[in-house]
Coordinates of C-alpha atoms in Angstrom, one line a residue:
Chain A
M1 CA 24.8 -37.0 10.2
A2 CA 22.2 -34.3 9.6
E3 CA 24.8 -32.0 8.0
S4 CA 25.8 -34.5 5.4
N5 CA 22.2 -34.8 4.0
P6 CA 21.7 -32.0 1.5
L7 CA 17.9 -32.0 1.9
I8 CA 18.0 -31.6 5.6
A9 CA 20.7 -28.9 5.2
L10 CA 18.4 -27.0 2.8
A11 CA 15.4 -27.2 5.2
M12 CA 17.7 -26.1 8.1
V13 CA 18.8 -23.0 6.0
F14 CA 15.4 -21.9 4.5
G15 CA 13.1 -22.8 7.4
P16 CA 14.5 -20.2 9.8
L17 CA 15.0 -17.7 7.0
S18 CA 11.2 -18.0 6.3
L19 CA 10.5 -16.5 9.7
A20 CA 13.2 -13.9 9.3
S21 CA 11.8 -12.5 6.0
I22 CA 10.2 -9.5 7.7
G23 CA 9.1 -7.0 5.1
G24 CA 9.1 -9.6 2.2
G25 CA 11.6 -11.9 0.5
V26 CA 14.1 -9.1 -0.3
A27 CA 14.9 -8.9 3.4
I28 CA 16.6 -12.4 3.4
L29 CA 18.5 -12.0 0.1
P30 CA 21.9 -11.2 1.8
A31 CA 21.4 -14.1 4.3
M32 CA 20.6 -16.5 1.4
Q33 CA 23.8 -15.5 -0.3
H34 CA 25.9 -15.9 2.9
Q35 CA 24.4 -19.3 3.6
A36 CA 24.6 -20.7 0.1
V37 CA 28.1 -19.3 -0.9
D38 CA 30.1 -18.8 2.3
V39 CA 28.7 -21.1 4.9
H40 CA 27.7 -24.2 2.9
Q41 CA 29.7 -23.5 -0.2
W42 CA 27.0 -24.9 -2.4
M43 CA 28.0 -22.5 -5.3
S44 CA 30.3 -19.7 -6.3
P45 CA 29.4 -16.1 -5.9
Q46 CA 28.9 -15.8 -9.7
D47 CA 26.6 -18.8 -9.6
F48 CA 24.5 -17.1 -7.0
V49 CA 24.2 -13.8 -9.1
D50 CA 23.2 -15.9 -12.1
L51 CA 20.5 -17.7 -10.2
F52 CA 19.3 -14.3 -8.9
A53 CA 19.0 -13.0 -12.4
V54 CA 17.0 -16.1 -13.5
A55 CA 14.6 -15.7 -10.5
R56 CA 14.0 -12.1 -11.4
M57 CA 13.4 -12.9 -15.1
S58 CA 10.9 -15.6 -14.2
P59 CA 7.2 -15.2 -13.2
G60 CA 6.3 -15.5 -9.6
P61 CA 7.9 -14.2 -6.4
G62 CA 11.5 -13.2 -6.5
S63 CA 12.0 -15.6 -3.6
M64 CA 11.8 -18.5 -6.1
L65 CA 15.6 -18.0 -5.8
A66 CA 15.4 -20.5 -3.0
T67 CA 13.8 -23.0 -5.4
L68 CA 16.8 -22.6 -7.7
I69 CA 19.4 -23.0 -4.9
G70 CA 17.7 -26.2 -3.9
W71 CA 17.6 -27.3 -7.6
K72 CA 21.3 -26.6 -8.1
L73 CA 22.1 -28.6 -5.0
Y74 CA 19.8 -31.6 -5.3
G75 CA 17.7 -31.4 -8.5
V76 CA 13.9 -31.2 -8.4
T77 CA 13.7 -32.8 -4.9
G78 CA 16.0 -30.2 -3.5
A79 CA 14.0 -27.5 -5.2
F80 CA 10.8 -28.8 -3.6
V81 CA 12.3 -29.0 -0.1
A82 CA 13.8 -25.5 -0.4
T83 CA 10.5 -24.0 -1.6
V84 CA 8.4 -25.7 1.1
A85 CA 10.9 -24.8 3.8
L86 CA 10.9 -21.1 2.7
F87 CA 7.1 -20.8 2.5
L88 CA 5.7 -23.2 5.2
P89 CA 6.7 -21.6 8.5
S90 CA 5.7 -18.0 7.6
S91 CA 2.5 -19.3 6.0
F92 CA 1.4 -21.0 9.3
L93 CA 2.2 -17.7 11.1
C94 CA 0.3 -15.7 8.5
Y95 CA -2.7 -18.1 8.7
A96 CA -2.9 -17.8 12.5
A97 CA -2.6 -14.0 12.3
T98 CA -5.2 -13.5 9.7
L99 CA -7.6 -16.1 11.3
T100 CA -7.3 -14.2 14.6
W101 CA -7.9 -11.0 12.6
D102 CA -11.1 -12.4 11.0
R103 CA -12.5 -14.1 14.2
H104 CA -12.9 -10.7 15.7
K105 CA -14.6 -9.2 12.7
G106 CA -17.5 -7.0 13.7
T107 CA -16.2 -6.0 17.1
K108 CA -15.6 -2.4 17.7
W109 CA -11.8 -2.7 18.2
H110 CA -11.5 -4.7 15.0
S111 CA -13.1 -2.0 12.9
I112 CA -10.9 0.6 14.6
L113 CA -7.8 -1.5 13.9
Q114 CA -8.9 -2.1 10.4
E115 CA -9.5 1.6 9.8
G116 CA -6.1 2.3 11.3
L117 CA -4.3 -0.3 9.2
T118 CA -5.9 0.5 5.9
P119 CA -3.8 3.7 5.2
V120 CA -0.7 1.9 6.4
G121 CA -1.4 -0.8 3.7
T122 CA -1.9 1.9 1.1
G123 CA 1.4 3.6 2.1
L124 CA 3.3 0.4 2.0
L125 CA 2.0 -0.2 -1.5
A126 CA 3.1 3.3 -2.6
A127 CA 6.5 2.5 -1.0
G128 CA 6.6 -0.7 -3.1
A129 CA 5.9 1.2 -6.3
I130 CA 8.7 3.6 -5.4
S131 CA 11.3 0.9 -4.8
L132 CA 10.2 -1.0 -7.9
F133 CA 10.9 2.1 -9.9
R134 CA 14.3 2.3 -8.4
I135 CA 15.2 -1.5 -8.7
A136 CA 14.0 -1.6 -12.3
D137 CA 16.1 1.5 -13.1
A138 CA 13.0 3.0 -14.6
G139 CA 13.2 5.9 -17.1
P140 CA 10.6 8.0 -19.0
A141 CA 9.3 5.0 -20.9
S142 CA 8.5 3.1 -17.7
W143 CA 6.9 6.1 -16.2
A144 CA 4.7 6.5 -19.3
I145 CA 3.7 2.8 -19.3
A146 CA 2.9 2.9 -15.5
G147 CA 0.9 6.1 -16.0
A148 CA -1.0 4.8 -19.0
T149 CA -1.8 1.5 -17.2
A150 CA -3.0 3.2 -14.1
G151 CA -5.1 5.7 -16.2
I152 CA -6.8 2.9 -18.2
L153 CA -7.7 0.9 -15.1
L154 CA -9.0 3.9 -13.2
L155 CA -11.3 4.8 -16.1
R156 CA -12.2 1.2 -16.9
P157 CA -11.8 -0.9 -13.7
R158 CA -12.8 -4.1 -15.5
F159 CA -10.3 -3.9 -18.3
P160 CA -8.2 -7.1 -18.2
P161 CA -4.8 -6.1 -16.7
I162 CA -3.0 -9.1 -18.1
S163 CA -3.5 -7.7 -21.5
L164 CA -1.9 -4.4 -20.3
L165 CA 1.1 -6.3 -18.8
M166 CA 1.6 -8.2 -22.1
A167 CA 1.2 -5.1 -24.3
A168 CA 3.8 -3.3 -22.2
G169 CA 6.2 -6.2 -22.5
L170 CA 5.7 -6.4 -26.3
C171 CA 6.1 -2.7 -26.6
L172 CA 9.5 -2.4 -25.0
G173 CA 10.6 -5.8 -26.4
G174 CA 9.5 -4.7 -29.9
L175 CA 11.3 -1.4 -29.6
H176 CA 14.5 -3.2 -28.7
L177 CA 14.2 -5.3 -31.8
L178 CA 13.9 -2.1 -33.8
G179 CA 17.1 -0.9 -32.2
I180 CA 15.5 1.5 -29.8
D181 CA 16.4 0.8 -26.2
V182 CA 14.3 2.8 -23.8
R183 CA 13.3 2.1 -20.3
Chain B
M1 CA -15.6 2.5 -8.2
E2 CA -19.0 1.5 -6.7
T3 CA -17.6 0.4 -3.4
L4 CA -16.1 3.9 -2.8
D5 CA -19.5 5.5 -2.8
R6 CA -21.0 3.3 -0.2
P7 CA -19.9 4.2 3.4
D8 CA -18.9 1.1 5.2
P9 CA -18.0 1.9 8.8
T10 CA -17.8 -1.7 10.0
G11 CA -15.8 -2.9 7.1
Q12 CA -18.3 -5.7 6.6
A13 CA -19.5 -5.8 3.1
A14 CA -19.0 -7.3 -0.3
A15 CA -19.1 -10.9 1.1
P16 CA -20.1 -12.9 -1.9
D17 CA -23.6 -14.5 -1.7
R18 CA -22.3 -18.0 -2.2
P19 CA -19.1 -19.4 -0.9
V20 CA -16.3 -19.0 -3.5
R21 CA -15.4 -22.4 -5.0
L22 CA -11.9 -23.8 -4.2
I23 CA -11.4 -24.4 -7.9
D24 CA -11.9 -20.7 -8.6
I25 CA -9.4 -19.8 -5.9
A26 CA -6.9 -22.3 -7.5
M27 CA -7.5 -21.0 -11.0
L28 CA -7.0 -17.4 -10.0
H29 CA -3.8 -18.0 -8.0
A30 CA -2.3 -20.2 -10.8
K31 CA -2.9 -17.3 -13.1
L32 CA -1.4 -14.8 -10.6
G33 CA 1.7 -16.9 -10.1
L34 CA 2.5 -16.9 -13.8
S35 CA 1.5 -13.4 -14.8
A36 CA 3.6 -11.0 -12.8
F37 CA 7.3 -10.4 -13.0
G38 CA 9.7 -8.6 -10.7
G39 CA 7.4 -7.7 -7.9
G40 CA 4.3 -5.5 -7.8
M41 CA 1.9 -8.4 -7.8
S42 CA -0.2 -7.0 -5.0
G43 CA -1.8 -4.5 -7.5
L44 CA -2.8 -7.4 -9.7
V45 CA -4.2 -9.4 -6.7
F46 CA -6.3 -6.3 -5.7
H47 CA -7.7 -6.0 -9.2
E48 CA -8.7 -9.7 -9.5
V49 CA -10.0 -10.1 -5.9
V50 CA -11.6 -6.8 -5.2
T51 CA -12.4 -5.0 -8.4
R52 CA -13.2 -7.8 -10.8
R53 CA -14.6 -10.5 -8.5
G54 CA -15.8 -8.6 -5.5
W55 CA -14.7 -11.4 -3.1
M56 CA -13.9 -8.7 -0.5
N57 CA -14.0 -5.0 -0.2
E58 CA -11.2 -2.4 -0.4
R59 CA -10.9 -1.9 3.3
E60 CA -10.8 -5.7 4.0
F61 CA -8.1 -6.1 1.4
L62 CA -5.9 -3.2 2.4
S63 CA -6.0 -3.8 6.1
G64 CA -5.3 -7.6 5.5
L65 CA -2.5 -6.6 3.2
A66 CA -1.0 -4.5 6.0
V67 CA -1.2 -7.6 8.3
C68 CA 0.4 -9.7 5.6
Q69 CA 3.3 -7.3 5.1
I70 CA 4.0 -6.8 8.8
I71 CA 4.4 -10.5 9.7
P72 CA 7.3 -12.4 8.2
G73 CA 7.1 -14.1 4.8
V74 CA 7.0 -13.5 1.1
N75 CA 4.3 -10.8 0.7
I76 CA 2.5 -12.4 -2.2
G77 CA 2.6 -15.8 -0.5
N78 CA 1.1 -14.3 2.7
L79 CA -1.5 -12.5 0.6
A80 CA -2.6 -15.8 -0.9
I81 CA -2.9 -17.3 2.6
Y82 CA -5.1 -14.3 3.6
V83 CA -7.3 -14.4 0.6
G84 CA -7.7 -18.2 0.8
Q85 CA -8.4 -18.1 4.6
R86 CA -10.9 -15.3 4.2
L87 CA -12.9 -17.1 1.5
R88 CA -12.6 -20.7 2.5
G89 CA -10.6 -21.2 5.7
W90 CA -7.4 -23.4 5.7
P91 CA -8.3 -25.4 2.6
G92 CA -8.6 -22.1 0.8
S93 CA -5.2 -21.0 2.0
L94 CA -3.6 -24.3 1.1
V95 CA -5.1 -24.3 -2.4
A96 CA -4.2 -20.6 -3.0
L97 CA -0.5 -20.9 -2.0
S98 CA 0.0 -24.2 -3.8
A99 CA -1.6 -22.9 -7.0
L100 CA 0.4 -19.7 -6.7
L101 CA 3.8 -21.5 -6.5
F102 CA 3.1 -24.5 -8.8
G103 CA 3.6 -22.8 -12.2
P104 CA 6.6 -20.6 -11.2
F105 CA 8.3 -23.7 -9.6
F106 CA 8.7 -25.4 -12.9
V107 CA 9.2 -22.3 -15.0
V108 CA 12.0 -21.0 -12.9
I109 CA 13.8 -24.3 -13.1
G110 CA 13.3 -24.4 -16.9
A111 CA 14.6 -20.8 -17.1
A112 CA 17.7 -21.8 -15.1
M113 CA 18.4 -24.6 -17.6
A114 CA 17.9 -22.2 -20.5
Y115 CA 19.7 -19.3 -18.8
D116 CA 22.9 -19.2 -20.9
W117 CA 20.8 -19.0 -24.0
L118 CA 18.1 -16.6 -22.7
R119 CA 20.5 -13.9 -21.5
Q120 CA 21.7 -13.3 -25.1
I121 CA 18.3 -12.2 -26.1
G122 CA 18.0 -8.5 -25.3
A123 CA 14.4 -8.3 -26.4
I124 CA 13.4 -10.6 -23.5
T125 CA 15.1 -8.4 -21.0
A126 CA 13.6 -5.2 -22.5
G127 CA 10.2 -6.8 -22.6
L128 CA 10.4 -7.8 -18.9
A129 CA 11.2 -4.1 -18.1
G130 CA 7.9 -3.2 -19.8
V131 CA 6.0 -5.7 -17.8
T132 CA 7.5 -4.4 -14.6
A133 CA 6.5 -0.8 -15.5
A134 CA 2.9 -1.9 -16.2
A135 CA 2.9 -3.8 -12.8
I136 CA 3.9 -0.5 -11.2
G137 CA 0.9 1.1 -12.9
L138 CA -1.4 -1.6 -11.2
L139 CA 0.1 -0.6 -7.9
L140 CA -0.6 3.0 -8.5
V141 CA -4.3 2.2 -9.1
V142 CA -4.6 0.7 -5.6
V143 CA -2.7 3.6 -4.1
I144 CA -5.0 6.1 -5.8
R145 CA -8.2 4.2 -4.8
G146 CA -6.9 3.7 -1.2
T147 CA -6.1 7.4 -1.0
S148 CA -9.4 8.6 -2.4
Q149 CA -11.2 6.4 0.1
V150 CA -9.7 8.5 3.0
S151 CA -9.4 11.8 1.2
R152 CA -11.4 13.6 3.9
Q153 CA -9.2 12.4 6.7
V154 CA -6.1 14.5 7.0
G155 CA -4.5 12.1 9.5
S156 CA -4.9 9.1 7.2
L157 CA -3.5 11.0 4.2
A158 CA -0.5 11.8 6.4
V159 CA -0.1 8.2 7.4
I160 CA -0.1 7.1 3.7
A161 CA 2.4 9.8 2.7
G162 CA 4.6 9.2 5.7
T163 CA 4.8 5.5 5.3
A164 CA 5.5 5.8 1.6
W165 CA 8.2 8.4 2.2
A166 CA 9.9 6.5 5.1
V167 CA 9.9 3.0 3.5
G168 CA 10.0 3.9 -0.2
V169 CA 12.1 7.1 -0.4
M170 CA 14.3 7.0 2.7
R171 CA 14.5 3.2 2.7
W172 CA 14.2 3.0 6.4
P173 CA 13.6 -0.6 7.7
L174 CA 10.0 -1.5 7.6
I175 CA 9.5 -2.9 11.1
P176 CA 10.5 0.2 13.1
V177 CA 8.5 2.4 10.7
V178 CA 5.4 0.3 11.1
L179 CA 5.9 0.2 14.9
V180 CA 5.6 4.0 14.9
V181 CA 3.0 4.5 12.2
V182 CA 0.5 1.8 13.1
P183 CA -0.2 2.9 16.7
C184 CA -0.5 6.5 15.5
S185 CA -2.9 5.5 12.8
I186 CA -5.0 3.4 15.1
A187 CA -5.2 6.1 17.7
M188 CA -6.5 8.5 15.1
A189 CA -9.1 6.0 14.0
A190 CA -10.2 5.5 17.6
W191 CA -10.3 9.3 18.1
R192 CA -12.5 9.7 14.9
R193 CA -14.8 7.0 16.1
R194 CA -15.3 8.8 19.5
A195 CA -15.8 12.1 17.8
D196 CA -18.5 10.6 15.5
G197 CA -20.3 8.6 18.2

């Protein structure tokens, strides 16, 4: 039976979700919870929240939550199957879309489309910054760090951003150790 | 900011003289996968791919980013597919996505194993908030550069502000917003082209 094999079950859950994640991985978060907790009863609601926190604390896309669900269910093999199932279908679609996009490079309609899509991409990034501020529960310290980072990189575009990311982390982490909790 | 000064009506430019090596694509994406927390990675990708390496220009990046965000999939994964495809075709995409996910795959499992211990350490949580704030700063850089590129086009500025307001502030679902904004923006681009030519 297909349903009794956890690896097939993982692929059957995350494969379709891959194509449903319109607007990014956040879109399928509620569906992931529903499938993992209610439908398949792979874990308790608290387990799910814990895994979500771990995925957010870790580097990489937040959707690595799927990796953790697979890991919880069937170890590293389960993690691998869940990750591939989540990324493969949408990646094929994206490849086809961007290939088509590139094939028509240089045509008049391509440059018009490109000129029309560019401000939409910029606006979506601005929206991303706004929702990150909200999700991170950002306060004055976060605003200051974001502003300083942007200022440094606008004045010196070749400044290594990784060092800025690390400095910001050390700054708030260090303040916490001194008993100062700011966000 | 060199690329801003050079008008580039066709969007063709900044193609590197030699093909980018697959190993360089892999190294960059391995680094990207491990270096950003809690979203906001697109700003870092822009810095590495456009500003630092000049593998593509701003317009190519931003329009490709819009394509990547409109179709389903994890945004940063789609962006790896696009960057890889643009530079080296399907091997580029395969290498970019695999390298992007390889490190986080093992780190996230390790973190899950260490979770009960890690969550006691407030400094780690506080530090991650700092990293997220800096990542927001990286996003702001792209927004500012993308905006200054179209600063003379009132319509494009309205598209940027409208999209940011609808999706970011009002939290309207992305797809309907994009379905309204994209045709408007393309129509304005076509109109400008006709007025110019």
